Coordinates of C-alpha atoms in Angstrom, one line a residue:
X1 CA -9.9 29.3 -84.6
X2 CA -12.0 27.0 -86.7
X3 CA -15.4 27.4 -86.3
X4 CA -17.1 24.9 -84.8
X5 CA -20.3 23.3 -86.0
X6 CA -23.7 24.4 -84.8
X7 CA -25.7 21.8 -83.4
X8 CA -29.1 21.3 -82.7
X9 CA -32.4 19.0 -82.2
X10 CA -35.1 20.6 -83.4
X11 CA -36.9 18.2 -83.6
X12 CA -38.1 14.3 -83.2
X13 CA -39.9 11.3 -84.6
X14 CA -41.1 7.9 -84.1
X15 CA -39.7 5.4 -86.2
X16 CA -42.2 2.6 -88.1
X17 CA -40.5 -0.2 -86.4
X18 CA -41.7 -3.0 -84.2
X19 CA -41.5 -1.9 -81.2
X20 CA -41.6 1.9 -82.5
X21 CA -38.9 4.4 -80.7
X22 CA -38.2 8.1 -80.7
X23 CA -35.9 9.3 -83.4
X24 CA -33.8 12.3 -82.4
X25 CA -33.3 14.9 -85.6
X26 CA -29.8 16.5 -85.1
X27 CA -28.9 19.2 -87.6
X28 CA -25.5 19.7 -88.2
X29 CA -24.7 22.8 -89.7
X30 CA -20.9 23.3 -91.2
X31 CA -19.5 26.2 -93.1
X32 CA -19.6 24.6 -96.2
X33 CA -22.7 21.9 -96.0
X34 CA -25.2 21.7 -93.9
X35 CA -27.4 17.7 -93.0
X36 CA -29.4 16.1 -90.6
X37 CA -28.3 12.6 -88.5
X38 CA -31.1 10.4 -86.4
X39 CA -29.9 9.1 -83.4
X40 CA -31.9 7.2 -80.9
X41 CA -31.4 7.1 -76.7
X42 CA -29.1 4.5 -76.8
X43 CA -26.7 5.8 -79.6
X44 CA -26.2 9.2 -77.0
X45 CA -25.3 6.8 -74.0
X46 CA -22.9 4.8 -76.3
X47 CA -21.4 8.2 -77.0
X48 CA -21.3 9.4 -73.6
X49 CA -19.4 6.3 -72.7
X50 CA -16.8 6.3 -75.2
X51 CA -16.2 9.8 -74.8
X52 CA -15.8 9.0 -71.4
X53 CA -13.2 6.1 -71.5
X54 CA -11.4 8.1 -75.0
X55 CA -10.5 11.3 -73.6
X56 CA -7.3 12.2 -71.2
X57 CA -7.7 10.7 -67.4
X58 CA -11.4 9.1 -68.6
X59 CA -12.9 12.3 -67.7
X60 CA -17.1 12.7 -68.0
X61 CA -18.3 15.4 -70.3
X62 CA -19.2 18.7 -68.8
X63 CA -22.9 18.1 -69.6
X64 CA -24.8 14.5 -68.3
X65 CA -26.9 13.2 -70.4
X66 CA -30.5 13.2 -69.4
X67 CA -31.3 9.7 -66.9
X68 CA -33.5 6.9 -68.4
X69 CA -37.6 6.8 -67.7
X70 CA -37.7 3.3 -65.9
X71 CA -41.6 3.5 -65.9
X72 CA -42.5 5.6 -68.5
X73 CA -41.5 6.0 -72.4
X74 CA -41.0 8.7 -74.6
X75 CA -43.1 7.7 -77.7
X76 CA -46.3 7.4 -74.7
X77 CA -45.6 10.8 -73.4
X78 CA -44.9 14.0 -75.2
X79 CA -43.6 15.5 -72.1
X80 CA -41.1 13.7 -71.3
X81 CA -39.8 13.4 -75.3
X82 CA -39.4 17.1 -75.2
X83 CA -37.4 17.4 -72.0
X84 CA -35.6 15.1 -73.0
X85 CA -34.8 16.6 -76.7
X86 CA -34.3 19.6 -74.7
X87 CA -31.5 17.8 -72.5
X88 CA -29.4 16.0 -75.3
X89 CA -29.6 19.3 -77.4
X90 CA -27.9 21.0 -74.4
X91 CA -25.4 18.1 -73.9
X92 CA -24.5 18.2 -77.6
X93 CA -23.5 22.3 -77.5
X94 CA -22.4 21.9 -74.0
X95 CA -19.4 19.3 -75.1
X96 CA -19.3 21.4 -78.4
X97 CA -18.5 25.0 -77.0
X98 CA -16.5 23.6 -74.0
X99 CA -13.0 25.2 -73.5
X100 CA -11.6 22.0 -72.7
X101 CA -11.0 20.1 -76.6
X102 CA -10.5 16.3 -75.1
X103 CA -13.8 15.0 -75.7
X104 CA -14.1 17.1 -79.2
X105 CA -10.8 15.3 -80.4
X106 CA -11.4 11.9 -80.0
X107 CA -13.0 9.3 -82.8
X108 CA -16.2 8.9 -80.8
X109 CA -17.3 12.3 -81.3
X110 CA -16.0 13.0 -84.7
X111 CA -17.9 9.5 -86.0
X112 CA -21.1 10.0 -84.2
X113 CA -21.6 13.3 -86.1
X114 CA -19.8 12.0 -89.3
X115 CA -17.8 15.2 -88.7
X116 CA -14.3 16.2 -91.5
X117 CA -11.5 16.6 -89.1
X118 CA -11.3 20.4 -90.0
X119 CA -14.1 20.7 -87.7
X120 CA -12.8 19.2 -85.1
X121 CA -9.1 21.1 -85.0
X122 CA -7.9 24.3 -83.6
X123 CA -5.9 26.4 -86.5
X124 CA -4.4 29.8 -86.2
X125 CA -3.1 32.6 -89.0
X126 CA -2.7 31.0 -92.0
X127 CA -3.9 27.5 -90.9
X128 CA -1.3 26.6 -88.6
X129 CA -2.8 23.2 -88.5
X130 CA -4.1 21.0 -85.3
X131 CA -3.4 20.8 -81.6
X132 CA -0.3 19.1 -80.8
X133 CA -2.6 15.9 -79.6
X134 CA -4.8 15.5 -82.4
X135 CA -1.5 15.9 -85.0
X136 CA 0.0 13.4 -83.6
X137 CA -3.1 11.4 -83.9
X138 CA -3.3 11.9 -87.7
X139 CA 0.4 11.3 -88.0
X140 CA -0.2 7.5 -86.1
X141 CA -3.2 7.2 -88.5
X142 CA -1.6 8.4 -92.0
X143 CA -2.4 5.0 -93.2
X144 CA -5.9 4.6 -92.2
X145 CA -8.7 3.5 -94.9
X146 CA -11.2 6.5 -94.7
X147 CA -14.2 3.5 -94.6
X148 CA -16.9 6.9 -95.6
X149 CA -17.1 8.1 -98.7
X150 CA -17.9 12.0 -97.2
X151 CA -15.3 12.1 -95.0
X152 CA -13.6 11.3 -98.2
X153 CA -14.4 14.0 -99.7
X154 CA -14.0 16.2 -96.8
X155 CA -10.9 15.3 -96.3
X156 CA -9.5 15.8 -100.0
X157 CA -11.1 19.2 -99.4
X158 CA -8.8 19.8 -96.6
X159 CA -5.5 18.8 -98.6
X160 CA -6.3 21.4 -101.4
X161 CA -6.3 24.0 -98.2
X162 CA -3.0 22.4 -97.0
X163 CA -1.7 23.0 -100.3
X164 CA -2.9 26.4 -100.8
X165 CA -1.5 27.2 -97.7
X166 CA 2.1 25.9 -98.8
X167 CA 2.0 27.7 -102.0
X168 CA 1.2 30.9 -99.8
X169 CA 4.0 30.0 -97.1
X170 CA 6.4 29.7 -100.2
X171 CA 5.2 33.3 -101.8
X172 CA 5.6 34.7 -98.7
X173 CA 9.3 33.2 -98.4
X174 CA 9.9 34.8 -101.8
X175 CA 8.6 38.2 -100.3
X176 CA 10.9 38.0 -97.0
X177 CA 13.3 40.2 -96.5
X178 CA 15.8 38.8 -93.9
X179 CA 17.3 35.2 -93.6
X180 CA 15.0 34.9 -90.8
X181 CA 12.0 35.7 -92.6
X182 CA 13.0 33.2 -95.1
X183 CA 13.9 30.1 -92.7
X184 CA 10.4 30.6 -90.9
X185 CA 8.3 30.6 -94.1
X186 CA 10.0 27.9 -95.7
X187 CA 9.5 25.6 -92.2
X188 CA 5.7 26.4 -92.2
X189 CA 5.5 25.6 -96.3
X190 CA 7.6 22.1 -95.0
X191 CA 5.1 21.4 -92.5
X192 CA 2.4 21.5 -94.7
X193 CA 4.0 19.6 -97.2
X194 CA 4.9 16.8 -95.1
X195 CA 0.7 17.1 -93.8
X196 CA -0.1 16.8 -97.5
X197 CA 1.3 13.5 -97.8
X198 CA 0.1 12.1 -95.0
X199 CA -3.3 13.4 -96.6
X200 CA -2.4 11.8 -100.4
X201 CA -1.9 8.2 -98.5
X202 CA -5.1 8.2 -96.5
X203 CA -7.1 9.1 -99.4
X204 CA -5.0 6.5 -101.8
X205 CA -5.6 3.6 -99.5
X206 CA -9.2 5.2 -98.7
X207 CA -9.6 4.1 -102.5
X208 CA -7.6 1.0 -102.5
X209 CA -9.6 0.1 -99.4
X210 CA -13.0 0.9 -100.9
X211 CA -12.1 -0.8 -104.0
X212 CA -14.5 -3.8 -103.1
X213 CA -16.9 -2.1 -101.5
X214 CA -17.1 -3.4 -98.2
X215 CA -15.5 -1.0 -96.6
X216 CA -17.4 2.2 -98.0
X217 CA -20.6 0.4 -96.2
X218 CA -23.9 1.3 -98.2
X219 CA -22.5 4.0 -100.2
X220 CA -21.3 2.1 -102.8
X221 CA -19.2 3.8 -105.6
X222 CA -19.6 3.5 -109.2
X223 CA -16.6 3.2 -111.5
X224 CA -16.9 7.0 -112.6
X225 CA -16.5 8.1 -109.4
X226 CA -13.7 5.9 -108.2
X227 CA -12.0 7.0 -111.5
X228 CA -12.7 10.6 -110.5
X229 CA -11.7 10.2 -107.2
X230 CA -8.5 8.7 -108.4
X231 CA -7.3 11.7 -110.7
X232 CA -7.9 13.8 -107.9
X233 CA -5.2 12.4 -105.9
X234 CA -3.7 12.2 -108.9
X235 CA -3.6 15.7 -109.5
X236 CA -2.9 16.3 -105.7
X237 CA -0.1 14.5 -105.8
X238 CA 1.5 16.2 -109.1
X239 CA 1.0 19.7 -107.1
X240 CA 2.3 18.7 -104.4
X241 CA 5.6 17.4 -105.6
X242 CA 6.1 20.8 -107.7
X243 CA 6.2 22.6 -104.4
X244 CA 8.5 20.2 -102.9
X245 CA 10.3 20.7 -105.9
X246 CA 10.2 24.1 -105.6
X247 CA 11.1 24.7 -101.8
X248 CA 13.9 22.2 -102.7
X249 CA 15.2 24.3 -105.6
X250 CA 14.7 27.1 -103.3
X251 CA 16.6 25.8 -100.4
X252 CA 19.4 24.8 -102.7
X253 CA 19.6 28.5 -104.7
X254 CA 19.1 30.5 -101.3
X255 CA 22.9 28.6 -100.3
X256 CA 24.3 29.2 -102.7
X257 CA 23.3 32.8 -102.6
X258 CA 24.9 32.6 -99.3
X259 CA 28.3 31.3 -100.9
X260 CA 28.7 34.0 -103.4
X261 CA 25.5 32.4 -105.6
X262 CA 22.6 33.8 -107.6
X263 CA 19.5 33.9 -106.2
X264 CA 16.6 32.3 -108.0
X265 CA 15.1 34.5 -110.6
X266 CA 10.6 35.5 -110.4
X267 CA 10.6 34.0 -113.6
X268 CA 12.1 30.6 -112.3
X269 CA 9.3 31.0 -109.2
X270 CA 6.7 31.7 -111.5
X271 CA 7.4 28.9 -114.0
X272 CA 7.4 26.5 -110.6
X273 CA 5.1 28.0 -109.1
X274 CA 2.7 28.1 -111.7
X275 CA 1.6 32.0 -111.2
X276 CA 2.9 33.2 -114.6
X277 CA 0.7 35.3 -117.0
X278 CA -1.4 32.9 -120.1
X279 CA -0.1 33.3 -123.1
X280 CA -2.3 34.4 -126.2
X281 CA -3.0 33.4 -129.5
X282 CA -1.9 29.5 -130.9
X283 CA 1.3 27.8 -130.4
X284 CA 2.6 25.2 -132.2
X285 CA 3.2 22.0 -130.6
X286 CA 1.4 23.3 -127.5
X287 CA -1.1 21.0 -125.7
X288 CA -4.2 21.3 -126.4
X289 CA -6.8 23.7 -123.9
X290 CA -8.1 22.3 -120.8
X291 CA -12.0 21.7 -121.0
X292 CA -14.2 20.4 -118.1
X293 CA -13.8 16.8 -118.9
X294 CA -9.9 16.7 -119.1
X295 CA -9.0 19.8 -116.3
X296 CA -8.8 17.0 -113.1
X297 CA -7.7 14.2 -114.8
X298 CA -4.2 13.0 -115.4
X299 CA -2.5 11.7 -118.9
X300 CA -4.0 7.9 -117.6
X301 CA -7.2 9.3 -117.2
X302 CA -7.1 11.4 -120.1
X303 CA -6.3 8.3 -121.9
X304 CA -9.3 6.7 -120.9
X305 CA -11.4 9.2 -121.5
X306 CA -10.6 9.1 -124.8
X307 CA -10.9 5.5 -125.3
X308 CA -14.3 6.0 -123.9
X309 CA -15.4 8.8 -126.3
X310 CA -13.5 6.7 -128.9
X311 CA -16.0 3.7 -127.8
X312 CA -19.2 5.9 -128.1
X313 CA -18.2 6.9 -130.9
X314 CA -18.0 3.3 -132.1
X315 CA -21.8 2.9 -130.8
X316 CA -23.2 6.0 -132.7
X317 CA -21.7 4.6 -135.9
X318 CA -23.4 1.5 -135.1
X319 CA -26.4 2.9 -134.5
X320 CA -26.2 5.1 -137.7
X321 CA -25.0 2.1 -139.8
X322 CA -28.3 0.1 -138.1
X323 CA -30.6 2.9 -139.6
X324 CA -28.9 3.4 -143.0
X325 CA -29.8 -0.7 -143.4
X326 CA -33.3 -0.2 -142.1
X327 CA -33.6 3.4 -144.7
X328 CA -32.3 0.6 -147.5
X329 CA -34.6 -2.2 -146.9
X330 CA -37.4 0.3 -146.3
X331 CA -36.4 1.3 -150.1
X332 CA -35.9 -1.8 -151.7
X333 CA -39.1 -2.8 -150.2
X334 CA -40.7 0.5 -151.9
X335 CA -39.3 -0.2 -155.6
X336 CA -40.8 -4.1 -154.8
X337 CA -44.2 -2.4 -154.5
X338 CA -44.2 0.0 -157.0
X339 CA -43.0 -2.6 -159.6
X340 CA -46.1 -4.7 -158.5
X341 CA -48.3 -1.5 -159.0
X342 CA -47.0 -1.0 -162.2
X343 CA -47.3 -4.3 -163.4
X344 CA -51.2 -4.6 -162.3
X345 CA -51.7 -1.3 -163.8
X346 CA -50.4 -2.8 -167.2
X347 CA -53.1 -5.5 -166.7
X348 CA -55.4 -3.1 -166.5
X349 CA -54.9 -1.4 -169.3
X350 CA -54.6 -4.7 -171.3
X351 CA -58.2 -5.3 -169.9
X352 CA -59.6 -2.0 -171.3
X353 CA -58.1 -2.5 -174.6
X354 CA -59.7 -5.9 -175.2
X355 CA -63.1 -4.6 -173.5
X356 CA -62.9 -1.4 -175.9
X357 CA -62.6 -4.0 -178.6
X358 CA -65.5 -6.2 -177.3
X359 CA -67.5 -2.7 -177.1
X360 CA -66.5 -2.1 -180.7
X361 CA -67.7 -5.5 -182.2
X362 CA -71.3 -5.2 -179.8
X363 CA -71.9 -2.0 -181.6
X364 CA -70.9 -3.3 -185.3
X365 CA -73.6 -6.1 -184.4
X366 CA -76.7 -3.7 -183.2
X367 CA -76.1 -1.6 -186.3
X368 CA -76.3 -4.5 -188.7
X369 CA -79.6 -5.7 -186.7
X370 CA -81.2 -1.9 -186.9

């Protein structure tokens, strides 16, 4: 089972608008990031409705929501604020720990708490995906934009667990030991195969969708993150056509065993598979080591990249050529000065030889008078 997010209000607010009105705190606590959402009265009875008229037979939640004050407001009276924090804390974990999943699976739910759809789901062993409902849902919607950039995020987290789990599903095939064995572990690596590409084409169009920025609402994106974003699937993609490759290959080896055939070797596996051991020391013609920049980033992206660095580059040498002019102008300028200080210094020294001679004639004079 997937564990389900803990909920809470512990605490509320008034909001600085005209007329004010109490803020409800929820904290949302999930196994890999925790936040906090403010909802006000009327987003919960929104909520309660459309998880009333989404789920199976339009069936009420297990909790109601607390009624409305018709002659007294919350923001006026602390009492009544904290009962009723009290009551939509309890309706949230109510609808959250109930047996029942109908009101958990639908959009309403999942959007009010900005929730992945990993939270949401009910897996088993080795993440033997959703309910039968809610897979069909994601099958119907394998071409919806993911309009939030999070739940973009979340959801590109959730593929790299799909295709962990095929890669697993397709070791364990190699480790079976009967046709059996084989059959089952190659239909669960299948299955989430086919789930990762349902995955890859949300999050493409997600991107294509976003591309103006209208539909990712106030989170807008900057061109290094779309770029990011986009070798990600990228890279995604890549992996996940090896291991079709691979369960293809597979298939098509494990027949012809059956027909007199050779199985597939553990080095063919490995080289597919990508598990084999690093080689050491330099070899020639090899492409060159992964490094932060380049590891998630396809030969597109690595191109630009280095057309970027390339362009820096370009700047720097700018900027160096810009100081080397201002070092030789600051020089020239220099030599200018001293060849003006060595000229007046010449004057002087002109001066002191014609007033030494002027001294020389004065004293001539004053001995001629003594």
């Amino acid at each position: 089972m997937t564990t389900p997010p803990e909920l809470s209000i512990p605490h509320t607010q008034t909001s600085t608008t005209t007329p004010p009105y109490t803020i409800y705190n929820i904290s949302i606590r999930l196994p890999l990031r925790s936040y906090i959402l403010q909802k006000r009265y009327s987003d919960f009875l929104a909520l309660h409705k459309l998880l009333t008229t989404q789920s199976t037979n339009n069936t009420s939640p297990p909790f109601p929501l607390p009624s409305k004050s018709w002659f007294s407001r919350t923001i006026s009276n602390p009492t009544l604020t904290e009962a009723r924090r009290k009551g939509l804390e309890t309706y949230l974990r109510k609808v959250n720990e109930a047996r029942d999943q109908r009101w958990r699976n639908t959009d309403a739910w999942r959007r009010f708490l900005n929730l992945p759809i990993a939270a949401t789901t009910t897996t088993g062993g080795m993440g033997e995906g959703t309910t039968a409902a809610l897979q069909a849902r994601l099958v119907a919607d394998a071409t919806a934009t993911l309009s939030d950039p999070t739940v973009w995020l979340d959801t590109h987290r959730e593929l790299k667990g799909m295709l962990r789990d095929a890669r697993a599903w397709l070791t364990r095939r190699d480790q079976a030991t009967t046709a059996l064995e084989q059959r089952d572990a190659a239909a669960q690596a299948k299955r989430f195969l086919v789930k990762a590409s349902t995955a890859i084409a949300k999050l493409d169009k997600g991107l294509k969708g976003g591309a103006g920025d209208e539909d990712w609402g106030t989170e807008r994106l900057g061109e290094g993150e779309k770029l990011r974003r986009k070798d990600l699937v990228a890279s995604a993609r890549v992996e996940r056509d090896g291991l079709e490759a691979l369960l293809v290959a597979v298939a098509a080896k494990s027949n012809g065993a059956e027909n007199g055939a050779a199985m597939a070797t553990k080095q063919d596996k490995a080289v597919l598979i990508g598990n084999g051991s690093a080689r050491s020391g330099r070899v020639l013609g090899a492409p060159a080591k992964e490094t932060e920049r380049t590891r998630e980033r396809d030969n597109e992206g690595v191109l630009q990249l280095q057309k970027q660095m390339m362009e820096e580059q370009d700047l720097d040498v700018d900027a160096l050529r810009k100081i080397v002019a201002r070092q030789k102008e600051l020089g020239i300028a220099i030599n200018e000065e001293i060849n003006e200080q060595n000229a007046l210094l010449k004057m002087t020294d002109e001066d002191v030889d014609r007033l030494e001679g002027k001294i020389g004639v004065a004293k001539k004079r004053i001995g001629k008078i003594s």
